[in-house]
Structures are given as structure tokens and as C-alpha cells.
Coordinates of C-alpha atoms and ligand atoms in Angstrom, one line a residue:
X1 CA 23.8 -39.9 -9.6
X2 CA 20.3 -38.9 -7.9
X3 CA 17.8 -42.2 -7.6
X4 CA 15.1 -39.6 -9.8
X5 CA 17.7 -39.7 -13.1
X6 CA 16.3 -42.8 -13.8
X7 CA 12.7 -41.6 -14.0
X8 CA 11.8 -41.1 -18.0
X9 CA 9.8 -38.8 -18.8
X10 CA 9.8 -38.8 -22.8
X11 CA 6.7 -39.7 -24.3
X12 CA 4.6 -38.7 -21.3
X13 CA 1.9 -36.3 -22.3
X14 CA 1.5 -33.2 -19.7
X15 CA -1.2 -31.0 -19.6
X16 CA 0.1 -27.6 -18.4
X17 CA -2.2 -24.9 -17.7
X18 CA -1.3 -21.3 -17.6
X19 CA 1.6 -22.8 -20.4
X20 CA 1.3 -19.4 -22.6
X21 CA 2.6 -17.3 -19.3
X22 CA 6.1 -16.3 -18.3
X23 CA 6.9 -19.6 -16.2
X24 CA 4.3 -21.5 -18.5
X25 CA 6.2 -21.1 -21.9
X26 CA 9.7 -21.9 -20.8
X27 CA 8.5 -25.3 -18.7
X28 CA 7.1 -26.3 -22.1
X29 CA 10.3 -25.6 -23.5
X30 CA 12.1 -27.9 -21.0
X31 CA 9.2 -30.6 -21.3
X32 CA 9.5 -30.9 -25.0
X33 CA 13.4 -30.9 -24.7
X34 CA 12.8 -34.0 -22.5
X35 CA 10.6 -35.7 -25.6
X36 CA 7.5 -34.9 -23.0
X37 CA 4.0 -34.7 -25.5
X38 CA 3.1 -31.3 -23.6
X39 CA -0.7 -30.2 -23.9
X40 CA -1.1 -26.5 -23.1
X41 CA -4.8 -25.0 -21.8
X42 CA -4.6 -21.3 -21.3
X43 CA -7.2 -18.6 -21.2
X44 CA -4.8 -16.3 -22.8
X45 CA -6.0 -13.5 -19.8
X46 CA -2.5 -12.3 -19.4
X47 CA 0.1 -13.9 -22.2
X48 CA -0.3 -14.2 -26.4
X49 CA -0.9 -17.4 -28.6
X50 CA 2.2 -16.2 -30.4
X51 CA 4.5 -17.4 -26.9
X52 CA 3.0 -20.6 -28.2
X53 CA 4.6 -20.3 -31.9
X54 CA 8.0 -18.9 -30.1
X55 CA 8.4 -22.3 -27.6
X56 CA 7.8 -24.5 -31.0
X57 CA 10.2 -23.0 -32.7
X58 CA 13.0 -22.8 -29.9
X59 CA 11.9 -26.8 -28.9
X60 CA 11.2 -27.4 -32.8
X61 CA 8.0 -29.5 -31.7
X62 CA 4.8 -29.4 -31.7
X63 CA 2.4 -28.1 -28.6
X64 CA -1.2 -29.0 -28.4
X65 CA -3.3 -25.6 -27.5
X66 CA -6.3 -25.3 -26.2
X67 CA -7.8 -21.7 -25.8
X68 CA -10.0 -22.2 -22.4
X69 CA -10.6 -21.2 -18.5
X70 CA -9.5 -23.7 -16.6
X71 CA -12.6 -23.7 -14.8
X72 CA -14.6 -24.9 -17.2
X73 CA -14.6 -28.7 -15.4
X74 CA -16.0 -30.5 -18.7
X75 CA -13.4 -28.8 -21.0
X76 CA -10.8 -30.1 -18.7
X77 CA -11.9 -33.0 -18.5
X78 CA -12.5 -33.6 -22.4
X79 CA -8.9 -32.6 -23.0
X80 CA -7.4 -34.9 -20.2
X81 CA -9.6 -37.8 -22.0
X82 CA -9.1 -36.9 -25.2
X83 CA -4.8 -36.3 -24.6
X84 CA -4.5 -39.0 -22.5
X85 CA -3.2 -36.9 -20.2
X86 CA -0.3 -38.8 -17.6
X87 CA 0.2 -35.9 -15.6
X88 CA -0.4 -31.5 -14.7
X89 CA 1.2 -28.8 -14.3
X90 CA -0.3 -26.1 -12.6
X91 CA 0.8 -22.5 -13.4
X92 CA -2.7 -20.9 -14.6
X93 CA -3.7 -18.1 -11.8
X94 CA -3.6 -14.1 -11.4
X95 CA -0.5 -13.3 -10.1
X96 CA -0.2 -9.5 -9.2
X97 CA -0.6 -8.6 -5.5
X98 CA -1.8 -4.8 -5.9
X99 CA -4.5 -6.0 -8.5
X100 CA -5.5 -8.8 -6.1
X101 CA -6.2 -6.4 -3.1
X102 CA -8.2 -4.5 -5.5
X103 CA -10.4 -7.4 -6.6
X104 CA -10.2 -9.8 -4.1
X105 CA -13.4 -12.0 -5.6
X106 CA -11.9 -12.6 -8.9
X107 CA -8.5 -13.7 -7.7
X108 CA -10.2 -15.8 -5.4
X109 CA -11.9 -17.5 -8.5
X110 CA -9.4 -17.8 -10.5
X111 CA -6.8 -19.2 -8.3
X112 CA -9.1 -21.3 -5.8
X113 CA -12.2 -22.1 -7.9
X114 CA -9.3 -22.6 -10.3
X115 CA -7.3 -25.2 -8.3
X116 CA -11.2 -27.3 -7.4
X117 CA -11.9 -27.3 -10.6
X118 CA -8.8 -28.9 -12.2
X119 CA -8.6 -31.4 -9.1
X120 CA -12.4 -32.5 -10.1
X121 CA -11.7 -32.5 -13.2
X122 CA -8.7 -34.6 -12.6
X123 CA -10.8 -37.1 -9.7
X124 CA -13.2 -37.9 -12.6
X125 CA -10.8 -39.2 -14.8
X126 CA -9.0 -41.1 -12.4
X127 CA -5.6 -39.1 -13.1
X128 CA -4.0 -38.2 -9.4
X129 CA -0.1 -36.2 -10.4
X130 CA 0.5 -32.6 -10.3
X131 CA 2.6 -30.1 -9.4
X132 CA 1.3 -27.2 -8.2
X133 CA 2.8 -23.5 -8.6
X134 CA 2.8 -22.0 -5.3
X135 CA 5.2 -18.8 -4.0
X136 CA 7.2 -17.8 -1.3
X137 CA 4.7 -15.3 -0.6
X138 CA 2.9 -18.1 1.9
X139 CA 5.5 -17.3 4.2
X140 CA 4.4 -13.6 5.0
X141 CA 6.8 -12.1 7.5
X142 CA 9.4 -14.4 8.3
X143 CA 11.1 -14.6 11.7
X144 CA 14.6 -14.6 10.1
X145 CA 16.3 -16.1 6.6
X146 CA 17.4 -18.6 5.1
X147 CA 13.3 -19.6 4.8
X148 CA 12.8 -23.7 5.6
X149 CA 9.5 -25.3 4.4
X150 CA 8.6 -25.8 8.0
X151 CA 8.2 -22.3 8.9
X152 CA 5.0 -21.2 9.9
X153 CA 2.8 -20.0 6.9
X154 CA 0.8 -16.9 7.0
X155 CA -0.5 -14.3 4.0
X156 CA -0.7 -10.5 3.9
X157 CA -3.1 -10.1 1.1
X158 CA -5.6 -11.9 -1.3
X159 CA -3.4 -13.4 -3.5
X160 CA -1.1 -15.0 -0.5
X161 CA -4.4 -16.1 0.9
X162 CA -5.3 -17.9 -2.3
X163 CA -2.1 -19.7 -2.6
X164 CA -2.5 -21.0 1.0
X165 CA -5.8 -21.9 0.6
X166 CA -4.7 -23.8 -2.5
X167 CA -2.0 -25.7 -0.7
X168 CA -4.5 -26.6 2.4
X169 CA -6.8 -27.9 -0.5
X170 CA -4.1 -29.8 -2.2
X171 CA -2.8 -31.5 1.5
X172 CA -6.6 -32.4 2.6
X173 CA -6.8 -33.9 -1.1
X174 CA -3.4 -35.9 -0.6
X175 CA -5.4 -37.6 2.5
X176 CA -8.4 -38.8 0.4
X177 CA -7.0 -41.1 -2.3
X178 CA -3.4 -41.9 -4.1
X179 CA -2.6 -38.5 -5.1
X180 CA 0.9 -37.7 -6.1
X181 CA 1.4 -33.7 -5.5
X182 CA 4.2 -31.7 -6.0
X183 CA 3.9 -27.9 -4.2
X184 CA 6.3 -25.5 -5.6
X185 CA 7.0 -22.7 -3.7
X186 CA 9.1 -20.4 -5.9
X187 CA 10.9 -17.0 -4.9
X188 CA 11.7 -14.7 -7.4
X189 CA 11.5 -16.0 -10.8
X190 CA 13.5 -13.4 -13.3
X191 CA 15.5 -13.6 -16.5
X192 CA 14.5 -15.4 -20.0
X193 CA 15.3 -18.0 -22.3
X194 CA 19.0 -17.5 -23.8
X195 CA 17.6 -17.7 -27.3
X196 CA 16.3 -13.9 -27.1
X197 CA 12.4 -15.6 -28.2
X198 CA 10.4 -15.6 -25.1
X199 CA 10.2 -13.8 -21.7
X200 CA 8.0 -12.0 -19.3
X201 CA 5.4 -9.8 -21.1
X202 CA 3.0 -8.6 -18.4
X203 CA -0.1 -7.1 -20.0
X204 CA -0.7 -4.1 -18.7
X205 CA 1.8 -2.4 -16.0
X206 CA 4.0 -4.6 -14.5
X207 CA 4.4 -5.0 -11.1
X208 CA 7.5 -7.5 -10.8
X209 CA 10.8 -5.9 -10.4
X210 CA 12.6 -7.4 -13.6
X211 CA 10.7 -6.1 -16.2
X212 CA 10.4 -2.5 -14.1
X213 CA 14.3 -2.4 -14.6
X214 CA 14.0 -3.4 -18.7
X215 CA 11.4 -1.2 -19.6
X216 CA 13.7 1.6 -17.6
X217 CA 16.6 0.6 -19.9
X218 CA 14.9 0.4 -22.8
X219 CA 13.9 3.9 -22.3
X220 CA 9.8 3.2 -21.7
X221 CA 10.0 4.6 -18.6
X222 CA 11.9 7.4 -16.7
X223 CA 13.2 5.5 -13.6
X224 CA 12.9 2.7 -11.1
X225 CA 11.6 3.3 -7.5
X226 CA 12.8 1.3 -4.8
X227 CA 11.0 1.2 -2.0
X228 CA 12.5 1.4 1.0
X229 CA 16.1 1.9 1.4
X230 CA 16.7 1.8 4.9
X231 CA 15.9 -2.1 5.5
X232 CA 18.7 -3.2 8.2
X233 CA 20.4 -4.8 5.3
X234 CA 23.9 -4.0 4.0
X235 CA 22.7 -1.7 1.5
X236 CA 19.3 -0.9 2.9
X237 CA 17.1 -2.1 -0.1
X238 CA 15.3 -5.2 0.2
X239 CA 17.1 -8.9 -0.7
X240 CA 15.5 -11.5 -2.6
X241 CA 16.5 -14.6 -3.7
X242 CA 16.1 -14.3 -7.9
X243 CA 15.9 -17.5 -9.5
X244 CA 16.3 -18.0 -13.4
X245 CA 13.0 -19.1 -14.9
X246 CA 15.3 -21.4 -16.7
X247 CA 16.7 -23.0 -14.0
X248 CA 12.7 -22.5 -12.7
X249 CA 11.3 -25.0 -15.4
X250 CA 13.8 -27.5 -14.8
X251 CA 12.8 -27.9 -11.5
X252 CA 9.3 -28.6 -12.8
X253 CA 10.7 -31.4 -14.9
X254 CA 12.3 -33.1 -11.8
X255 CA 9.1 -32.5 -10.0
X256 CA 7.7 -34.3 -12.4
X257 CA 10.1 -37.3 -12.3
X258 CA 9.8 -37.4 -8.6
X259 CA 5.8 -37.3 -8.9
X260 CA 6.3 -40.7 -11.4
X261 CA 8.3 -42.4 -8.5
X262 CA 6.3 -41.6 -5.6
X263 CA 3.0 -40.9 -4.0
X264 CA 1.5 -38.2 -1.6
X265 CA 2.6 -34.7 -1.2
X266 CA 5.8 -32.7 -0.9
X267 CA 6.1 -29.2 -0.5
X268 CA 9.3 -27.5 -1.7
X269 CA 11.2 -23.8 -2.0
X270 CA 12.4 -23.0 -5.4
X271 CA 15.4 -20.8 -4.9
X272 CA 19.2 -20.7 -5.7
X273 CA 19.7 -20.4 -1.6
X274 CA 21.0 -16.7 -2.1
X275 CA 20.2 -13.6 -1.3
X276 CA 20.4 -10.5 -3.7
X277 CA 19.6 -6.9 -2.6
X278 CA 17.5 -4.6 -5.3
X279 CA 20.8 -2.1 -5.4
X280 CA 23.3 -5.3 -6.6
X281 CA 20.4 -6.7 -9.0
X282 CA 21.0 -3.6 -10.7
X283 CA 24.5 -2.5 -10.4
X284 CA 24.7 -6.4 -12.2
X285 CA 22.4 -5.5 -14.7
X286 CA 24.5 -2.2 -15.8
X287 CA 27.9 -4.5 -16.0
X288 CA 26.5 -7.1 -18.1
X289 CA 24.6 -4.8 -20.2
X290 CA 26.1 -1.7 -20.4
X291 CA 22.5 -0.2 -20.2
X292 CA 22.1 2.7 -17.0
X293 CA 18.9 1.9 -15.1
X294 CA 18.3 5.7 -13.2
X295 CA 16.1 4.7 -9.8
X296 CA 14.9 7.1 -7.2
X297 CA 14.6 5.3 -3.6
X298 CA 11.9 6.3 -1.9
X299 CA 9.5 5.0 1.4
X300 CA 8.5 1.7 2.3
X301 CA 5.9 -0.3 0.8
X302 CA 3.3 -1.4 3.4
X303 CA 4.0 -5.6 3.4
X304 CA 7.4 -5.7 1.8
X305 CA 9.6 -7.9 4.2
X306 CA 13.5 -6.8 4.4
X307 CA 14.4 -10.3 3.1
X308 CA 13.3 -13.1 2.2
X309 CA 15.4 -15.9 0.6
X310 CA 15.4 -19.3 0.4
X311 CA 17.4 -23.1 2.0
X312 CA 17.1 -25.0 -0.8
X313 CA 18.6 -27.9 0.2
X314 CA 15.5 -29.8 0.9
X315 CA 14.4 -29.5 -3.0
X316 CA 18.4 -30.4 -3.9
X317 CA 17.8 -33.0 -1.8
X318 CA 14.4 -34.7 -3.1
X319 CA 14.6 -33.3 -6.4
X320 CA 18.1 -34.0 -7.1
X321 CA 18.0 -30.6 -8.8
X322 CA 19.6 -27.2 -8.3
X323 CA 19.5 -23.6 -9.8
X324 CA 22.5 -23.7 -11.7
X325 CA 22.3 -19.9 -13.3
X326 CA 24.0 -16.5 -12.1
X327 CA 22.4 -13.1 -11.5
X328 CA 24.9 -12.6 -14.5
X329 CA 23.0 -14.4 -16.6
X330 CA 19.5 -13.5 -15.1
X331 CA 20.2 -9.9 -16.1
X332 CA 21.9 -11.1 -19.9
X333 CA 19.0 -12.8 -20.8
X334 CA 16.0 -10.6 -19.9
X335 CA 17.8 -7.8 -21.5
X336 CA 18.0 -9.9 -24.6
X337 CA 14.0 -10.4 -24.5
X338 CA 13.7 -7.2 -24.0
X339 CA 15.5 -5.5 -26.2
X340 CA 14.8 -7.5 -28.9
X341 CA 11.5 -7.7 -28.9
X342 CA 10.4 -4.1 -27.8
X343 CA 6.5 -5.2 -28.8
X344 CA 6.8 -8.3 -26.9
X345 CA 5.6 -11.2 -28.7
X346 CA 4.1 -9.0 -31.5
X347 CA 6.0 -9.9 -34.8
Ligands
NAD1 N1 6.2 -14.9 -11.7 C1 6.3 -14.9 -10.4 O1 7.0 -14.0 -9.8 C2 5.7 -16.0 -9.5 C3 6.2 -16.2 -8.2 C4 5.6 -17.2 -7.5 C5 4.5 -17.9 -8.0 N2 4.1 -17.7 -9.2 C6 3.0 -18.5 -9.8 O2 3.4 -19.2 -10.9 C7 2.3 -19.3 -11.8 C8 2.7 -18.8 -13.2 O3 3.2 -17.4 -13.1 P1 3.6 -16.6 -14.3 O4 4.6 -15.6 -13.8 O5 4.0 -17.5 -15.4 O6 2.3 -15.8 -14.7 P2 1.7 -15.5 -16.1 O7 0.5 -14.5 -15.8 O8 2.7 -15.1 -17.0 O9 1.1 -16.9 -16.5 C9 -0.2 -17.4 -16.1 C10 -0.9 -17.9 -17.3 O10 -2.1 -18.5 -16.8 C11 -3.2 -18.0 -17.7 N3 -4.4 -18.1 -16.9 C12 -4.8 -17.3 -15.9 N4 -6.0 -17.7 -15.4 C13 -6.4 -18.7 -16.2 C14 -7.5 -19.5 -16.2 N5 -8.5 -19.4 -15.3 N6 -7.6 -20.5 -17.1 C15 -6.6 -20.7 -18.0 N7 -5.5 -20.0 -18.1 C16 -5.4 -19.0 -17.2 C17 -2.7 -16.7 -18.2 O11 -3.3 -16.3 -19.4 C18 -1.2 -16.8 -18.3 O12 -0.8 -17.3 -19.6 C19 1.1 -18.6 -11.2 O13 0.4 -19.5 -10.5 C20 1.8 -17.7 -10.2 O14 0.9 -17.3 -9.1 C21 4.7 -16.7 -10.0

């Protein structure tokens, strides 16, 4: 049995910011499964109060929300005060890569003035644990795969650049006082939670691959483009290393446990360890589902890397965790959201 099992986290109260997003929504599920008193502060820029009502009545408790920027420093702080707050969980940020090269400035603000703002928040009321959600997009280009946390770092666009200027902010703030941090580098976050009642609902167009392939079999849209099939790997479309965002929360509740027992910073990949081309993502998704998802393959997208998939075993390791789910699965359940909820979270 890991060291971390014995780390209880019932009745800790978690602020989690960003908690009505994709990732956001299903940690809270995990958190309240764990008897965790979870305080949610989300803008509600890109996800619905009623993802709020749907994790209540999957965890059949209560959240505590707060509609509010997270740079607003005194509202922060108030609700860290007023919630007793033990610990954060970091999620709140832009997240789409095109939009980001488009307007630099306010990803820069969101995700870095973002970041300074919670931390100060956090300094000022003398609480010193979070975990921060970070992406495998800090390591650009890599040499070769599996990806190790000690390969160089290097970003491609604004929204890589703001996730590495958040983790150099979050190491130089490890240095200056007893800071427990927890960096979470995720790869590819896809799938939903088996109960059918919450997913990824991008406002506006999406630009993750997942929800491209649902709203193809659901019949919103004509086909999928790949980009790029002639990548020198076996079936010339890109891997990835897909991680179920169910597996994805759990790793946020160990993070947690790990932040409880120990002090400084640790920076970890979030990732099953395996890679996945686009063309077997979706030949899975037709088996499990039955559905036909018509794609068109056409050039290259300027910064796409051939692969790029995770070694795990240094979050196994520490953590005592490890994505458990298939691509099976991953395809199952984001159907399910999907195609039962063709308004999203709209009743
Ligand atoms: N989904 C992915 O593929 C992926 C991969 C790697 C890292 N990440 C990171 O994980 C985190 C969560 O991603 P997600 O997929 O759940 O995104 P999401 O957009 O679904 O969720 C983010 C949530 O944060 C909220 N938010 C944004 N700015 C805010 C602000 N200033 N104040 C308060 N709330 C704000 C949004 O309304 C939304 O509910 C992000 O930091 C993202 O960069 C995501």
C-alpha cells in the first residue's frame, strides 16, 4: 500500500477554481466522493452554473459557488477567509491555443495575472498548498518519446508561454516560504463521467480533438480533418497519450494527499504512459459506439509534434496513483455525454 493512502482528506475544504470547466466539474466529483468540503470560484467564461447542479447530483452533496474572476485578489481572499480554505486547486485559465495566438494579452491575463493573483491572495492568508494545472504543452518539440519531467521545456505559442511562466512563478515562489505545490502536467485529457451528466462543453468551436469526433457523430458537423497524415508514425497521423478526465481528477485527489504530507514543489506528467494515434482513437470510437466518424486527412498544422506521450512512472511513483481507464472507455463515455445531452448542459 502507497505511504500517501494514509493521508485523509475528508472534511478538508478545497477551493477549486475553474471547478464549472471540463476537468473542474469532475475533480469536484472526486473531491466530494472523498467527503472533501469543495468551494468552487469560477467566472463562468467558458462552462454553465448548471455543470454545478449536474456534480451535486452525481456526488449527492453540496458545492459552495462563487460566481467571480479569480483575479479579483480581495474576493479571493474573502472566500479563503470566509471557507476556511485548507487547500487550491488550480484549473481556472483559457485554454485554446488558436484563440491564444490571436489575443495574446488576454491569455496572458488570465492565466498569469491569474496565477499572481491567487498566490497573493493565498500569501495573505497564510494558506501555502496547491496544485497547479499545467500541460504537456511546456514541452514544445520533444527530442524523442516517452516524455520525462526533466526534459528541457520550451513553448510554441502564447498559451505554452503562459503555462511556463506560471510554473517558473510557482518554483521561484516554492523558494520564498513553506509552500507545498503540486504542478500537473496533463496530456490529453478526453472522455466523461460514466453517469452520462457531465462532460466537455466548449463554448463556441471547439478546438480539442474529442468533442471534434462527437459533434461529427452526432451529425453537427460533416467530417473530421486530420492534420497531417504522413507523420513517421505507423499510421502517419499524430499519437497522443489520451487520459480519461476521470482517471485525470483522481490524480488531483492524490496530489492533494501528497501536498498534506509534504512541503515544496513537484512537478509531474499526467498520462496513462501510452501512445494513441488519431486513426485508432477513432477506429475505437466506431467499435464501441457503433457511430461512423467520416474524416478527410489533410496537411500539417504548423506546431503539431508527430508524438508526444507520456513516462508516468514518476507520478505512479510519488503519487501512488495511475490512470486505470481504456481508450474503450474514453470513447464510451464521451459518447454518452454527448449524445445525451445534445444542448450540453441545457435542461
Ligand atoms: N483540457 C485540456 O486538454 C487541458 C490540457 C492541459 C491542461 N489543461 C488545463 O487544465 C485547466 C482546466 O482545463 P479545462 O479543460 O477544464 O478547461 P475549461 O475551459 O473547461 O475550464 C476552465 C474553467 O475556468 C473558468 N475560468 C477561466 N478563467 C477564469 C478566471 N479568470 N476566473 C475564474 N474562472 C475562470 C472557466 O469559466 C471554466 O469553467 C486549464 O488550466 C487548462 O489550461 C487542460
Amino acid at each position: 500500500m502507497h505511504e500517501l493512502s494514509r493521508v485523509n482528506v475528508a472534511r478538508t475544504r478545497v477551493l477549486v477554481t475553474g471547478g464549472a470547466g471540463f476537468i473542474g466539474t469532475h475533480c469536484c466529483v472526486a473531491l466530494l466522493e472523498k467527503g472533501v468540503d469543495v468551494v468552487v470560484l469560477d467566472s463562468l467564461i467558458n462552462s454553465e452554473l448548471n455543470a454545478m447542479r449536474r456534480v451535486e447530483e452525481i456526488s449527492q452533496s453540496k458545492i459552495h459557488f462563487v460566481e467571480g474572476d479569480v483575479r479579483n485578489t480581495p474576493l479571493v481572499k474573502k472566500i479563503i477567509t470566509e471557507h476556511n480554505v485548507d487547500s487550491v486547486i488550480h484549473f481556472a485559465a483559457l485554454k485554446s491555443v488558436s484563440e491564444s495566438i490571436k489575443s495574446p494579452l488576454e491569455y496572458y491575463d488570465n492565466n498569469v495575472v491569474g496565477l499572481i493573483s491567487l498566490l497573493q491572495a493565498m500569501q495573505e492568508t497564510n494558506l501555502c498548498k496547491i496544485v497547479f494545472s499545467s500541460s504537456a504543452t511546456v514541452y514544445g518539440v520533444p527530442d524523442r518519446v516517452p516524455i520525462t519531467e526533466d526534459f528541457p521545456t520550451a513553448a510554441i505559442n502564447p498559451y505554452g508561454y503562459s503555462k511556463l511562466m506560471a510554473e517558473q512563478l510557482l518554483k521561484d515562489v516554492a523558494k520564498s516560504g513553506e509552500w507545498s505545490i503540486g504542478v500537473l502536467r496533463y496530456f490529453n485529457p478526453v472522455g466523461a463521467h460514466p453517469s452520462g451528466k457531465i462532460g466537455e462543453n466548449p463554448k463556441g468551436e471547439p478546438t480539442n480533438l474529442m468533442p471534434i469526433i462527437t459533434q461529427v457523430a452526432a451529425g453537427n458537423r460533416e467530417k473530421l480533418l486530420i492534420y497531417g497524415g504522413d507523420y513517421p508514425t505507423l499510421d502517419g497521423t499524430g499519437v497522443r497519450d489520451f487520459i480519461h478526465v476521470v482517471d485525470l481528477a483522481d490524480a488531483h485527489v492524490a496530489a492533494l494527499r501528497h501536498l498534506y504530507a509534504n512541503r515544496g514543489i513537484r512537478v509531474l506528467n499526467i498520462g496513462t504512459g501510452r501512445g494513441v494515434s488519431v486513426l485508432e482513437l477513432i477506429s475505437t470510437f466506431k467499435e464501441v459506439t457503433g457511430v461512423e466518424v467520416p474524416f478527410e486527412i489533410v496537411a500539417r498544422r504548423p506546431g503539431d509534434v508527430a508524438e508526444c506521450w507520456a513516462d508516468a512512472s514518476l507520478s505512479n511513483q510519488v503519487l501512488g496513483w495511475k490512470a486505470e481507464q481504456s481508450i474503450e472507455a474514453m470513447c464510451e463515455d464521451a459518447w454518452r455525454w454527448k449524445r445525451d445531452n445534445p444542448l450540453g448542459f441545457a435542461d
